[in-house]
Amino acid sequence: MKMKKTTFITQGAVIAAIYVVLVFVFDYWSFGPIQFRVAEALTILPVFTPAAVPGLFIGCLIANITGGAVIWDIVFGSLATLIGAVGTYMLRKHPWAAPLPLLANTVIVPFVLKYAYGTEGMLWYFMLTVGLGEVIVCGVLGSLLRVALKKYRSTLFHE
């Protein structure tokens, strides 16, 4: 039992750390009205392990805090990733649909951009740009990551 708990915490911590590193390696695209947060591709990981759910949430939370986000972005941006990660975990038996819950970012983040940051522009435009970023990152890159990791599932994500 203790080994399972240790594995869960370790996997979550590693996922959180990788998320934060990816946000800052691709810093230019990670923040702002046109978002292409490469780290969001990791949101496919709940298909492989439930430890990815808190790992992604904590990684997003840390990235938003250290990236200088306003409190509303720290709270609601991180919650959007948590909602998406939980949804991905719930759809793990249907991997082709697993990226769909990340559309939570498409709905939540534009409100943060508009009202927390006061970014000039129309809400529908932010939904379009954030949504396109999510489709590319979660849908395309996340799905490619899922296919690549599928072969190593038992080695990387044993419980």
Short mmCIF file of N, CA, C and O in Angstrom, two decimals, residues 8-83:
data_model
loop_
_atom_site.label_atom_id
_atom_site.label_comp_id
_atom_site.label_asym_id
_atom_site.label_seq_id
_atom_site.Cartn_x
_atom_site.Cartn_y
_atom_site.Cartn_z
N PHE A 8 2.33 7.02 -6.70
CA PHE A 8 1.33 8.03 -7.08
C PHE A 8 1.90 9.44 -6.89
O PHE A 8 1.83 10.29 -7.78
N ILE A 9 2.47 9.70 -5.71
CA ILE A 9 3.02 11.02 -5.41
C ILE A 9 4.19 11.34 -6.34
O ILE A 9 4.30 12.46 -6.85
N THR A 10 5.06 10.36 -6.57
CA THR A 10 6.22 10.57 -7.44
C THR A 10 5.79 10.86 -8.87
O THR A 10 6.31 11.80 -9.50
N GLN A 11 4.87 10.08 -9.39
CA GLN A 11 4.38 10.33 -10.75
C GLN A 11 3.75 11.71 -10.87
O GLN A 11 4.02 12.45 -11.82
N GLY A 12 2.92 12.08 -9.91
CA GLY A 12 2.29 13.39 -9.92
C GLY A 12 3.31 14.51 -9.87
O GLY A 12 3.20 15.51 -10.60
N ALA A 13 4.33 14.36 -9.03
CA ALA A 13 5.36 15.39 -8.89
C ALA A 13 6.18 15.54 -10.17
O ALA A 13 6.50 16.66 -10.60
N VAL A 14 6.52 14.42 -10.79
CA VAL A 14 7.28 14.47 -12.04
C VAL A 14 6.46 15.14 -13.14
O VAL A 14 6.97 15.98 -13.90
N ILE A 15 5.19 14.80 -13.23
CA ILE A 15 4.32 15.42 -14.23
C ILE A 15 4.20 16.92 -13.98
O ILE A 15 4.27 17.72 -14.92
N ALA A 16 4.03 17.32 -12.72
CA ALA A 16 3.95 18.75 -12.39
C ALA A 16 5.24 19.46 -12.80
O ALA A 16 5.20 20.55 -13.39
N ALA A 17 6.37 18.86 -12.50
CA ALA A 17 7.66 19.47 -12.84
C ALA A 17 7.84 19.61 -14.36
O ALA A 17 8.28 20.66 -14.84
N ILE A 18 7.48 18.58 -15.09
CA ILE A 18 7.60 18.65 -16.56
C ILE A 18 6.67 19.72 -17.11
O ILE A 18 7.04 20.47 -18.01
N TYR A 19 5.47 19.82 -16.57
CA TYR A 19 4.52 20.85 -17.00
C TYR A 19 5.13 22.24 -16.83
O TYR A 19 5.12 23.06 -17.74
N VAL A 20 5.68 22.51 -15.65
CA VAL A 20 6.27 23.82 -15.36
C VAL A 20 7.43 24.10 -16.30
O VAL A 20 7.54 25.20 -16.88
N VAL A 21 8.29 23.13 -16.49
CA VAL A 21 9.45 23.32 -17.39
C VAL A 21 8.97 23.64 -18.81
O VAL A 21 9.49 24.56 -19.45
N LEU A 22 7.99 22.91 -19.29
CA LEU A 22 7.48 23.16 -20.66
C LEU A 22 6.87 24.55 -20.79
O LEU A 22 7.01 25.19 -21.83
N VAL A 23 6.17 25.01 -19.75
CA VAL A 23 5.59 26.36 -19.80
C VAL A 23 6.70 27.39 -19.98
O VAL A 23 6.58 28.31 -20.79
N PHE A 24 7.79 27.23 -19.26
CA PHE A 24 8.84 28.24 -19.32
C PHE A 24 9.79 28.06 -20.49
O PHE A 24 10.36 29.04 -20.98
N VAL A 25 9.95 26.86 -20.99
CA VAL A 25 10.74 26.66 -22.20
C VAL A 25 10.03 27.32 -23.39
O VAL A 25 10.65 27.93 -24.25
N PHE A 26 8.71 27.19 -23.40
CA PHE A 26 7.90 27.78 -24.47
C PHE A 26 7.15 29.00 -23.93
O PHE A 26 5.99 29.22 -24.27
N ASP A 27 7.81 29.78 -23.12
CA ASP A 27 7.24 30.94 -22.43
C ASP A 27 6.49 31.90 -23.36
O ASP A 27 5.41 32.37 -23.05
N TYR A 28 7.04 32.18 -24.51
CA TYR A 28 6.46 33.15 -25.43
C TYR A 28 5.02 32.80 -25.80
O TYR A 28 4.18 33.67 -25.96
N TRP A 29 4.74 31.50 -25.95
CA TRP A 29 3.41 31.06 -26.37
C TRP A 29 2.53 30.64 -25.21
O TRP A 29 1.36 30.31 -25.40
N SER A 30 3.07 30.60 -24.00
CA SER A 30 2.33 30.06 -22.86
C SER A 30 1.35 31.03 -22.22
O SER A 30 0.45 30.62 -21.52
N PHE A 31 1.55 32.32 -22.44
CA PHE A 31 0.71 33.33 -21.79
C PHE A 31 0.20 34.30 -22.85
O PHE A 31 0.82 34.47 -23.89
N GLY A 32 -0.93 34.94 -22.59
CA GLY A 32 -1.45 35.96 -23.49
C GLY A 32 -2.71 35.53 -24.20
O GLY A 32 -3.18 34.41 -24.04
N PRO A 33 -3.27 36.43 -25.02
CA PRO A 33 -4.55 36.14 -25.66
C PRO A 33 -4.49 35.05 -26.72
O PRO A 33 -5.48 34.38 -26.98
N ILE A 34 -3.35 34.90 -27.34
CA ILE A 34 -3.18 33.79 -28.29
C ILE A 34 -2.27 32.79 -27.61
O ILE A 34 -1.07 32.98 -27.54
N GLN A 35 -2.88 31.74 -27.06
CA GLN A 35 -2.13 30.77 -26.26
C GLN A 35 -1.89 29.49 -27.02
O GLN A 35 -2.79 28.95 -27.66
N PHE A 36 -0.67 29.04 -26.91
CA PHE A 36 -0.26 27.77 -27.48
C PHE A 36 0.62 27.13 -26.42
O PHE A 36 1.82 27.05 -26.55
N ARG A 37 -0.01 26.76 -25.29
CA ARG A 37 0.74 26.25 -24.14
C ARG A 37 1.07 24.79 -24.37
O ARG A 37 0.26 23.88 -24.13
N VAL A 38 2.29 24.54 -24.83
CA VAL A 38 2.75 23.20 -25.18
C VAL A 38 2.59 22.23 -24.00
O VAL A 38 2.28 21.05 -24.21
N ALA A 39 2.75 22.72 -22.80
CA ALA A 39 2.60 21.87 -21.61
C ALA A 39 1.22 21.23 -21.53
O ALA A 39 1.07 20.15 -20.93
N GLU A 40 0.22 21.85 -22.13
CA GLU A 40 -1.14 21.29 -22.10
C GLU A 40 -1.23 19.96 -22.85
O GLU A 40 -2.20 19.21 -22.65
N ALA A 41 -0.25 19.63 -23.67
CA ALA A 41 -0.24 18.32 -24.33
C ALA A 41 -0.17 17.21 -23.28
O ALA A 41 -0.64 16.09 -23.52
N LEU A 42 0.40 17.52 -22.13
CA LEU A 42 0.50 16.53 -21.05
C LEU A 42 -0.86 16.17 -20.47
O LEU A 42 -0.97 15.19 -19.72
N THR A 43 -1.88 16.93 -20.79
CA THR A 43 -3.20 16.65 -20.23
C THR A 43 -3.78 15.34 -20.77
O THR A 43 -4.85 14.92 -20.32
N ILE A 44 -3.07 14.68 -21.65
CA ILE A 44 -3.48 13.35 -22.11
C ILE A 44 -3.04 12.27 -21.09
O ILE A 44 -3.53 11.15 -21.11
N LEU A 45 -2.14 12.63 -20.19
CA LEU A 45 -1.56 11.65 -19.26
C LEU A 45 -2.56 10.99 -18.30
O LEU A 45 -2.31 9.86 -17.87
N PRO A 46 -3.69 11.61 -17.94
CA PRO A 46 -4.64 10.88 -17.11
C PRO A 46 -5.19 9.62 -17.77
O PRO A 46 -5.76 8.76 -17.09
N VAL A 47 -5.00 9.46 -19.06
CA VAL A 47 -5.36 8.21 -19.74
C VAL A 47 -4.50 7.07 -19.18
O VAL A 47 -4.94 5.94 -19.09
N PHE A 48 -3.27 7.40 -18.77
CA PHE A 48 -2.32 6.40 -18.31
C PHE A 48 -2.26 6.24 -16.79
O PHE A 48 -2.01 5.16 -16.30
N THR A 49 -2.45 7.34 -16.06
CA THR A 49 -2.33 7.28 -14.61
C THR A 49 -3.19 8.35 -13.94
O THR A 49 -3.20 9.50 -14.39
N PRO A 50 -3.89 7.98 -12.87
CA PRO A 50 -4.67 8.98 -12.14
C PRO A 50 -3.78 10.03 -11.46
O PRO A 50 -4.24 11.12 -11.14
N ALA A 51 -2.51 9.71 -11.26
CA ALA A 51 -1.58 10.66 -10.63
C ALA A 51 -1.38 11.90 -11.49
O ALA A 51 -0.96 12.94 -10.99
N ALA A 52 -1.72 11.80 -12.76
CA ALA A 52 -1.57 12.95 -13.66
C ALA A 52 -2.56 14.06 -13.32
O ALA A 52 -2.29 15.23 -13.57
N VAL A 53 -3.69 13.72 -12.74
CA VAL A 53 -4.71 14.73 -12.43
C VAL A 53 -4.17 15.77 -11.44
O VAL A 53 -4.12 16.96 -11.75
N PRO A 54 -3.73 15.37 -10.24
CA PRO A 54 -3.17 16.39 -9.35
C PRO A 54 -1.84 16.95 -9.88
O PRO A 54 -1.52 18.12 -9.66
N GLY A 55 -1.09 16.13 -10.59
CA GLY A 55 0.18 16.59 -11.15
C GLY A 55 0.00 17.73 -12.13
O GLY A 55 0.72 18.74 -12.09
N LEU A 56 -0.98 17.61 -13.01
CA LEU A 56 -1.26 18.67 -13.98
C LEU A 56 -1.78 19.93 -13.30
O LEU A 56 -1.39 21.05 -13.64
N PHE A 57 -2.67 19.74 -12.33
CA PHE A 57 -3.22 20.88 -11.60
C PHE A 57 -2.11 21.64 -10.87
O PHE A 57 -1.99 22.86 -10.98
N ILE A 58 -1.28 20.93 -10.14
CA ILE A 58 -0.20 21.57 -9.38
C ILE A 58 0.82 22.19 -10.33
O ILE A 58 1.30 23.30 -10.09
N GLY A 59 1.12 21.52 -11.43
CA GLY A 59 2.05 22.07 -12.42
C GLY A 59 1.52 23.37 -13.00
O GLY A 59 2.26 24.36 -13.13
N CYS A 60 0.25 23.40 -13.35
CA CYS A 60 -0.37 24.61 -13.89
C CYS A 60 -0.39 25.72 -12.84
O CYS A 60 -0.09 26.88 -13.14
N LEU A 61 -0.73 25.36 -11.63
CA LEU A 61 -0.77 26.32 -10.53
C LEU A 61 0.61 26.96 -10.31
O LEU A 61 0.73 28.19 -10.24
N ILE A 62 1.64 26.13 -10.25
CA ILE A 62 3.00 26.64 -10.06
C ILE A 62 3.43 27.51 -11.24
O ILE A 62 4.03 28.57 -11.06
N ALA A 63 3.14 27.05 -12.46
CA ALA A 63 3.51 27.81 -13.66
C ALA A 63 2.82 29.17 -13.67
O ALA A 63 3.44 30.19 -14.01
N ASN A 64 1.55 29.20 -13.30
CA ASN A 64 0.82 30.46 -13.29
C ASN A 64 1.33 31.40 -12.19
O ASN A 64 1.45 32.60 -12.40
N ILE A 65 1.64 30.85 -11.04
CA ILE A 65 2.16 31.68 -9.95
C ILE A 65 3.53 32.25 -10.32
O ILE A 65 3.76 33.45 -10.22
N THR A 66 4.43 31.39 -10.74
CA THR A 66 5.80 31.83 -11.05
C THR A 66 5.87 32.61 -12.36
O THR A 66 6.84 33.33 -12.58
N GLY A 67 4.87 32.46 -13.18
CA GLY A 67 4.83 33.20 -14.45
C GLY A 67 4.27 34.60 -14.30
O GLY A 67 4.17 35.35 -15.27
N GLY A 68 3.87 34.98 -13.09
CA GLY A 68 3.39 36.33 -12.84
C GLY A 68 1.93 36.55 -13.18
O GLY A 68 1.50 37.69 -13.39
N ALA A 69 1.14 35.49 -13.20
CA ALA A 69 -0.28 35.63 -13.51
C ALA A 69 -1.00 36.34 -12.37
O ALA A 69 -0.57 36.29 -11.22
N VAL A 70 -2.11 36.99 -12.72
CA VAL A 70 -2.94 37.61 -11.69
C VAL A 70 -3.69 36.51 -10.95
O VAL A 70 -3.83 35.39 -11.44
N ILE A 71 -4.19 36.83 -9.76
CA ILE A 71 -4.82 35.84 -8.90
C ILE A 71 -5.96 35.10 -9.60
O ILE A 71 -6.13 33.90 -9.43
N TRP A 72 -6.75 35.81 -10.42
CA TRP A 72 -7.89 35.18 -11.09
C TRP A 72 -7.42 34.16 -12.12
O TRP A 72 -8.07 33.14 -12.32
N ASP A 73 -6.28 34.41 -12.74
CA ASP A 73 -5.71 33.45 -13.68
C ASP A 73 -5.13 32.26 -12.93
O ASP A 73 -5.28 31.12 -13.36
N ILE A 74 -4.48 32.54 -11.82
CA ILE A 74 -3.92 31.45 -11.01
C ILE A 74 -5.04 30.51 -10.59
O ILE A 74 -4.93 29.29 -10.72
N VAL A 75 -6.14 31.07 -10.11
CA VAL A 75 -7.26 30.25 -9.63
C VAL A 75 -8.01 29.60 -10.79
O VAL A 75 -8.10 28.36 -10.87
N PHE A 76 -8.55 30.41 -11.69
CA PHE A 76 -9.44 29.86 -12.71
C PHE A 76 -8.71 29.16 -13.85
O PHE A 76 -9.21 28.18 -14.40
N GLY A 77 -7.52 29.63 -14.20
CA GLY A 77 -6.73 28.94 -15.22
C GLY A 77 -6.32 27.55 -14.75
O GLY A 77 -6.40 26.57 -15.49
N SER A 78 -5.90 27.48 -13.49
CA SER A 78 -5.51 26.19 -12.91
C SER A 78 -6.72 25.27 -12.76
O SER A 78 -6.63 24.06 -13.02
N LEU A 79 -7.87 25.83 -12.36
CA LEU A 79 -9.09 25.02 -12.26
C LEU A 79 -9.53 24.50 -13.62
O LEU A 79 -10.04 23.38 -13.72
N ALA A 80 -9.34 25.29 -14.67
CA ALA A 80 -9.69 24.83 -16.03
C ALA A 80 -8.86 23.61 -16.40
O ALA A 80 -9.38 22.64 -16.96
N THR A 81 -7.58 23.64 -16.07
CA THR A 81 -6.72 22.48 -16.34
C THR A 81 -7.14 21.29 -15.49
O THR A 81 -7.17 20.16 -15.97
N LEU A 82 -7.50 21.53 -14.23
CA LEU A 82 -7.98 20.46 -13.36
C LEU A 82 -9.26 19.83 -13.92
O LEU A 82 -9.37 18.60 -13.97
N ILE A 83 -10.19 20.66 -14.35
CA ILE A 83 -11.44 20.14 -14.94
C ILE A 83 -11.13 19.28 -16.16
O ILE A 83 -11.67 18.19 -16.33
#
